[in-house]
Amino acid sequence: MITESMYQELILEHYKHPQGRGLREPFDAEVHHVNPTCGDEITMRVKLGDGGKVEDVSYDGQGCSISQAAASVLYELASGSSVEETLGVVDEFTRLLQGRGQVEPDEDVLGDAVAFAGVAKYPARVKCALLAWMAYKDALVRSTA
Amino acid sequence: MITESMYQELILEHYKHPQGRGLREPFDAEVHHVNPTCGDEITMRVKLGDGGKVEDVSYDGQGCSISQAAASVLYELASGSSVEETLGVVDEFTRLLQGRGQVEPDEDVLGDAVAFAGVAKYPARVKCALLAWMAYKDALVRSTA
Amino acid sequence: MTSAAFDVERIRKDFPILSRELPGGRPLVYLDSGNSSQKPAQVIETMREHFAQHYSNVGRAMHALGSESTEAFETARDKLADFIGAPSRDEVVFTKNASEGLNLVAYAFGNPAGEDPRFRMGPGDEIVISEMEHHSNIVPWQLLARRTGATLRWFPVTDEGRLDLSGIGDLVNERTKIVSIAHQSNVLGTVNPVAAVLARAREVGALMMLDASQSVPHHPVDVAALGVDFVAFTGHKMVGPSGIGVLWGRGELLEAMPPFLGGGEMIEAVWMDHSTYAPPPHKFEAGTPPIVEAIGLGAAADYLTSVGLEAVEAHERELTAYALDALREVPTLRVIGPGDTHERGATVSFTLDGIHPHDVGQILDDAFGIAVRVGHHCARPLHLRFGIPATTRASFYLYNTTSEIDALVRGLHHVQKVFS
Amino acid sequence: MTSAAFDVERIRKDFPILSRELPGGRPLVYLDSGNSSQKPAQVIETMREHFAQHYSNVGRAMHALGSESTEAFETARDKLADFIGAPSRDEVVFTKNASEGLNLVAYAFGNPAGEDPRFRMGPGDEIVISEMEHHSNIVPWQLLARRTGATLRWFPVTDEGRLDLSGIGDLVNERTKIVSIAHQSNVLGTVNPVAAVLARAREVGALMMLDASQSVPHHPVDVAALGVDFVAFTGHKMVGPSGIGVLWGRGELLEAMPPFLGGGEMIEAVWMDHSTYAPPPHKFEAGTPPIVEAIGLGAAADYLTSVGLEAVEAHERELTAYALDALREVPTLRVIGPGDTHERGATVSFTLDGIHPHDVGQILDDAFGIAVRVGHHCARPLHLRFGIPATTRASFYLYNTTSEIDALVRGLHHVQKVFS
Ligand SMILES: Cc1ncc(COP(=O)(O)O)c(C=O)c1O
Ligand SMILES: Cc1ncc(COP(=O)(O)O)c(C=O)c1O
């Protein structure tokens, strides 16, 4: 079944048990992103610390398993890392997802996020996977502005 | 050659030697009709006499051989006839032309105008043949109004 | 079970795509005709043949091919006029889709180039739509309200998914210039009570338009019997090609409306500083029309007529009853829309607790080749009204079978297993 | 004589209709491509195949067929972007024809829903077109002037059929908001001096649009190199299907423009009382687009690219030179338009003393199967300027041959005999 390439166990796990979900204080910036084609929504807050650290990423939203799991995976990867590191991961994630299934993912950079490789083959779902990650990038820009 | 069914000798004759052409006085009504798809134009005047007679039909215009010959044939048929007779001819002519080539023309009613039977097969030219005849009908309405 | 007279297996053979296998050896179970229908060989072949043997531009060309194309194109107009019971073929305007037809009418209002008082619009005037409309019957009126300062109002929708007429007396009033509602909802399946709304519109002197995108393909529709002023629908949902739609309008109103798009074919005579316009329908068909698409749509109308719209409707009613019944067995499944087949078409939208429709659709497709539509189906306000971001929608047509509905139910059970 | 590299006989085999016999055993001599071109099997077959095996709605569908259709549709956009050198695929808006593209831009002006000052328009503002325009590049601007109170002005045309630029300094001035002219005239064949007009438009801060309906099919066109703001063209004249056209616009301007048609696909989010819109190009593609037509147009672009636009252009130049020469031998024949191939395309319009074009066209068709266009070719003001009600127009394309031009000349001699 083709399904298996998209609904990885890891994605389903994150969907059923989202990590770091809920909006928390304090935060430096909050953004709200919507995927108009499907109505998936996310509100995301970022709190930066000293030395370019990401202190907290908190979020709330609604949407499909892909968009919710992507937010959960993002939380795990980002909180505690440096802004720079996470931007690298976001770039690689974006490259993977927009690669129409032709891109070989860099597992070292992506970690768990590599589970989304199968999504890249479904153009209609790519935006779901990217929703949280684009919101995060946007929030970073606003918190450092 | 299919042409022959449309460009009857009689039509060409009327085109080359139009009968009754030119605008004359006196007149009861003058109308100007245009065929927008091809730019054919006709100005037509009607002068009615006593007892429902058509005293004169005078016209001027520009256009293809079909529209010009149709005006010339109309002139011959109408001038001197009664309004009622000519309306009968106009109706029969219209029926023939709009019949998509399926209508059997009544030669007794149409006289020379039966030469236009071939035009009925060419939807794009039907309007050319009818231009003068519709103008005539319009002019009649206005002169008796 | 479908009726004996209606041989769905024979019909399926007319649609080449239905015998297709999807990647991975999945059969195709196409339950997305409300989005766009498939095309029978009769339509595909008519278009191919026209391109290959008869094509040229229409209206303006006087040569042999020009006559053949013009004849075929205008005959398609006759067919469409017959199909919807239009009193005159000249009331059938070819558009590119239903959306263009709706916009065309909206742009007729408040246009300084128009003089008829029925189409004047400004602050204080009102436009009435409903909460169950497709975006194509919402946004054109929002844009019109924005251009003219008029006010947009709407019918609410009941919990059962019916038009709520309780406030109609206030909603449709002397300030109302036009009421435009769906004949059948593309989400709920609800068939709206046209006569009741029309009666009130007539009382206050408002015009009335129907978005018949979801009704014309599925039921016999007679515009004269309906009695409204405008009806828009779209070719691709009625086994016709993409790129073609129809706006039907009362001849007298089409005459009174200002032109919409300007260009070739819609004129009578042009000078540099002004123009006069052709009579309808050509007045509203600027530029080279979707020639072969109109001809294809004519073939589609022929096809539906040969099957019989009553038979199509009966078949769909059986499928709907069967589906409403079968879906009841799926745990947590909630149908959004009427629960029985009374005044409703073959469109069934639903939610499953805790599982997003995108996941439902994807798994149905990936695992079983079942094509349903998921999302808000271009009816976001309706979803907001029900407090849900999206639904899964199965929509049936003449070529669907009860065993495809069985496959859907099996698929939904599988979806629930994945997410349990 | 055509060049060795360009094998016109091989090309003719790609177009099924060219081997057709007309009623009465006449061969088809198709010299009406300026009106609409014929279609190669590659285009016809691509469309048939898509309908039969891959069709579904685009954008919104998440199932297998939905992906296949969306992929094919958006790939067609890529192809068209490449074909015209668009800096971004998002600048390619699919319309139903060139006329819609021209109207779309015209409706962007003076629209209260738009805020960008470049698109404001009212009394005192000016729009500049030319006397050689197709009605589709006249009437939309007349309607705009009518809606907004702006003034429509135009370039005159010289006796040789060239744009008369002598008064450009006064004509295009600080009040000018947009200049819209044909890239190539559909009657005269004249290719207009875009750079000179654009330079003046830029001086005064006006936008500039090109009606490229007659240039994109016949010459390599690079919108970035041209430097204008908008370019409209149409599929059916470039070996593509009916029902599809393209509006190219600078991304930044498309962003700034208010939406035109409202509906599905052009929105970001919809509430009952307001909406937000998708970014271009989708903002301007309301409703289900001409899906299979766009895919067919992509195949047409591929076809022309495989033949090579330079080769097409060279072939057409040879045909034009040959025709201008051969037609000179026909007594009383007068060409309306440039007499040589300098800055002119393969469209030759002419008059014959004392014989109306309708008769010319009819006899050419009836007697010899030669399809030319007769009338004012949707350019009535240009004919008024030359003081003639109509012309006969032969227009050539990649599949035409010099022997077809010989047949035309023989036909014209016959016409003169009939009317002598
Ligand atoms: C120069 C020119 N502009 C515009 C058009 C209009 O194209 P369409 O009829 O496809 O909208 C045409 C062709 O008819 C044309 O030749
Ligand atoms: C109820 C309804 N109205 C309007 C439309 C718009 O039709 P189209 O996209 O063909 O313009 C649709 C389909 O998308 C529909 O279901």
Tab-separated table of C-alpha atoms in Angstrom, chain A residues 4-132:
chain	number	residue	atom	x	y	z
A	4	GLU	CA	2.692	3.556	4.106
A	5	SER	CA	5.172	5.870	2.428
A	6	MET	CA	3.228	8.854	3.707
A	7	TYR	CA	1.633	7.851	6.990
A	8	GLN	CA	4.819	6.760	8.727
A	9	GLU	CA	4.399	5.384	12.201
A	10	LEU	CA	6.344	8.384	13.489
A	11	ILE	CA	3.942	10.863	11.908
A	12	LEU	CA	0.943	9.062	13.344
A	13	GLU	CA	2.606	9.000	16.758
A	14	HIS	CA	3.255	12.732	16.720
A	15	TYR	CA	-0.304	13.334	15.559
A	16	LYS	CA	-1.806	11.228	18.294
A	17	HIS	CA	0.540	12.579	20.937
A	18	PRO	CA	1.612	16.066	19.923
A	19	GLN	CA	4.688	17.414	21.692
A	20	GLY	CA	4.801	20.902	23.136
A	21	ARG	CA	1.316	21.811	22.012
A	22	GLY	CA	-0.448	24.801	23.580
A	23	LEU	CA	0.330	28.494	23.568
A	24	ARG	CA	2.726	29.593	26.285
A	25	GLU	CA	4.022	32.824	27.780
A	26	PRO	CA	6.358	34.629	27.493
A	27	PHE	CA	6.934	35.051	23.790
A	28	ASP	CA	8.634	37.512	21.470
A	29	ALA	CA	6.393	37.068	18.466
A	30	GLU	CA	3.164	35.350	17.571
A	31	VAL	CA	1.999	34.573	14.055
A	32	HIS	CA	-1.104	32.981	12.617
A	33	HIS	CA	-0.853	31.070	9.341
A	34	VAL	CA	-3.624	29.506	7.301
A	35	ASN	CA	-3.508	27.078	4.421
A	36	PRO	CA	-6.380	28.427	2.363
A	37	THR	CA	-6.811	25.365	0.205
A	38	CYS	CA	-7.675	23.182	3.183
A	39	GLY	CA	-8.318	25.470	6.098
A	40	ASP	CA	-5.444	24.147	8.219
A	41	GLU	CA	-4.470	26.796	10.735
A	42	ILE	CA	-1.649	27.351	13.165
A	43	THR	CA	-0.876	29.975	15.733
A	44	MET	CA	2.786	29.957	16.679
A	45	ARG	CA	4.804	31.757	19.306
A	46	VAL	CA	8.550	32.007	19.572
A	47	LYS	CA	10.604	33.003	22.578
A	48	LEU	CA	14.288	33.638	21.965
A	49	GLY	CA	16.945	33.517	24.654
A	50	ASP	CA	20.510	34.710	24.956
A	51	GLY	CA	23.161	33.748	22.441
A	52	GLY	CA	20.771	33.034	19.607
A	53	LYS	CA	19.002	30.231	21.443
A	54	VAL	CA	15.395	29.294	20.847
A	55	GLU	CA	13.929	29.095	24.324
A	56	ASP	CA	10.427	28.018	23.447
A	57	VAL	CA	8.239	27.292	20.467
A	58	SER	CA	4.593	27.008	21.408
A	59	TYR	CA	1.684	26.489	19.095
A	60	ASP	CA	-1.935	25.648	18.684
A	61	GLY	CA	-3.866	24.818	15.598
A	62	GLN	CA	-6.115	22.499	13.743
A	63	GLY	CA	-5.614	20.451	10.681
A	64	CYS	CA	-4.719	17.108	9.285
A	65	SER	CA	-2.287	14.628	10.745
A	66	ILE	CA	0.488	15.889	8.501
A	67	SER	CA	0.230	19.525	9.549
A	68	GLN	CA	-0.202	18.677	13.233
A	69	ALA	CA	2.605	16.160	13.297
A	70	ALA	CA	4.878	18.565	11.457
A	71	ALA	CA	4.297	21.144	14.187
A	72	SER	CA	5.058	18.604	16.880
A	73	VAL	CA	8.272	17.478	15.171
A	74	LEU	CA	9.267	21.108	14.713
A	75	TYR	CA	8.800	21.744	18.424
A	76	GLU	CA	11.121	18.905	19.284
A	77	LEU	CA	13.780	19.968	16.842
A	78	ALA	CA	13.674	23.686	17.544
A	79	SER	CA	13.297	24.185	21.267
A	80	GLY	CA	16.678	24.403	22.801
A	81	SER	CA	18.559	24.708	19.507
A	82	SER	CA	20.120	27.848	18.126
A	83	VAL	CA	18.229	30.033	15.689
A	84	GLU	CA	20.861	29.358	13.090
A	85	GLU	CA	20.694	25.588	13.407
A	86	THR	CA	16.936	25.579	13.143
A	87	LEU	CA	17.019	27.775	10.058
A	88	GLY	CA	19.248	25.167	8.472
A	89	VAL	CA	16.743	22.474	9.316
A	90	VAL	CA	13.869	24.560	7.972
A	91	ASP	CA	15.734	25.083	4.710
A	92	GLU	CA	16.497	21.407	4.301
A	93	PHE	CA	12.897	20.489	5.208
A	94	THR	CA	11.587	22.939	2.645
A	95	ARG	CA	13.963	21.616	0.011
A	96	LEU	CA	12.848	18.057	0.731
A	97	LEU	CA	9.148	18.863	0.662
A	98	GLN	CA	9.288	20.961	-2.491
A	99	GLY	CA	11.418	18.373	-4.284
A	100	ARG	CA	8.458	16.446	-5.723
A	101	GLY	CA	9.881	13.261	-4.286
A	102	GLN	CA	13.132	13.664	-6.233
A	103	VAL	CA	15.277	15.037	-3.394
A	104	GLU	CA	17.500	12.790	-1.269
A	105	PRO	CA	16.989	14.055	2.294
A	106	ASP	CA	19.933	14.822	4.591
A	107	GLU	CA	19.072	12.722	7.611
A	108	ASP	CA	21.788	14.264	9.735
A	109	VAL	CA	20.197	17.660	9.396
A	110	LEU	CA	16.585	16.569	9.521
A	111	GLY	CA	16.471	13.994	12.264
A	112	ASP	CA	12.903	12.777	12.831
A	113	ALA	CA	11.643	15.211	10.217
A	114	VAL	CA	12.920	12.826	7.564
A	115	ALA	CA	9.711	10.874	8.106
A	116	PHE	CA	7.977	13.498	5.951
A	117	ALA	CA	9.909	12.471	2.844
A	118	GLY	CA	6.897	10.521	1.566
A	119	VAL	CA	4.713	13.640	1.687
A	120	ALA	CA	6.825	15.327	-0.968
A	121	LYS	CA	5.209	13.117	-3.583
A	122	TYR	CA	1.786	14.621	-2.849
A	123	PRO	CA	1.777	18.244	-4.001
A	124	ALA	CA	-1.559	18.854	-2.315
A	125	ARG	CA	-0.143	17.868	1.070
A	126	VAL	CA	3.201	19.638	0.868
A	127	LYS	CA	1.602	22.823	2.165
A	128	CYS	CA	0.239	20.922	5.152
A	129	ALA	CA	3.691	19.750	6.111
A	130	LEU	CA	5.201	23.194	5.606
A	131	LEU	CA	2.504	25.181	7.423
A	132	ALA	CA	4.080	25.085	10.884
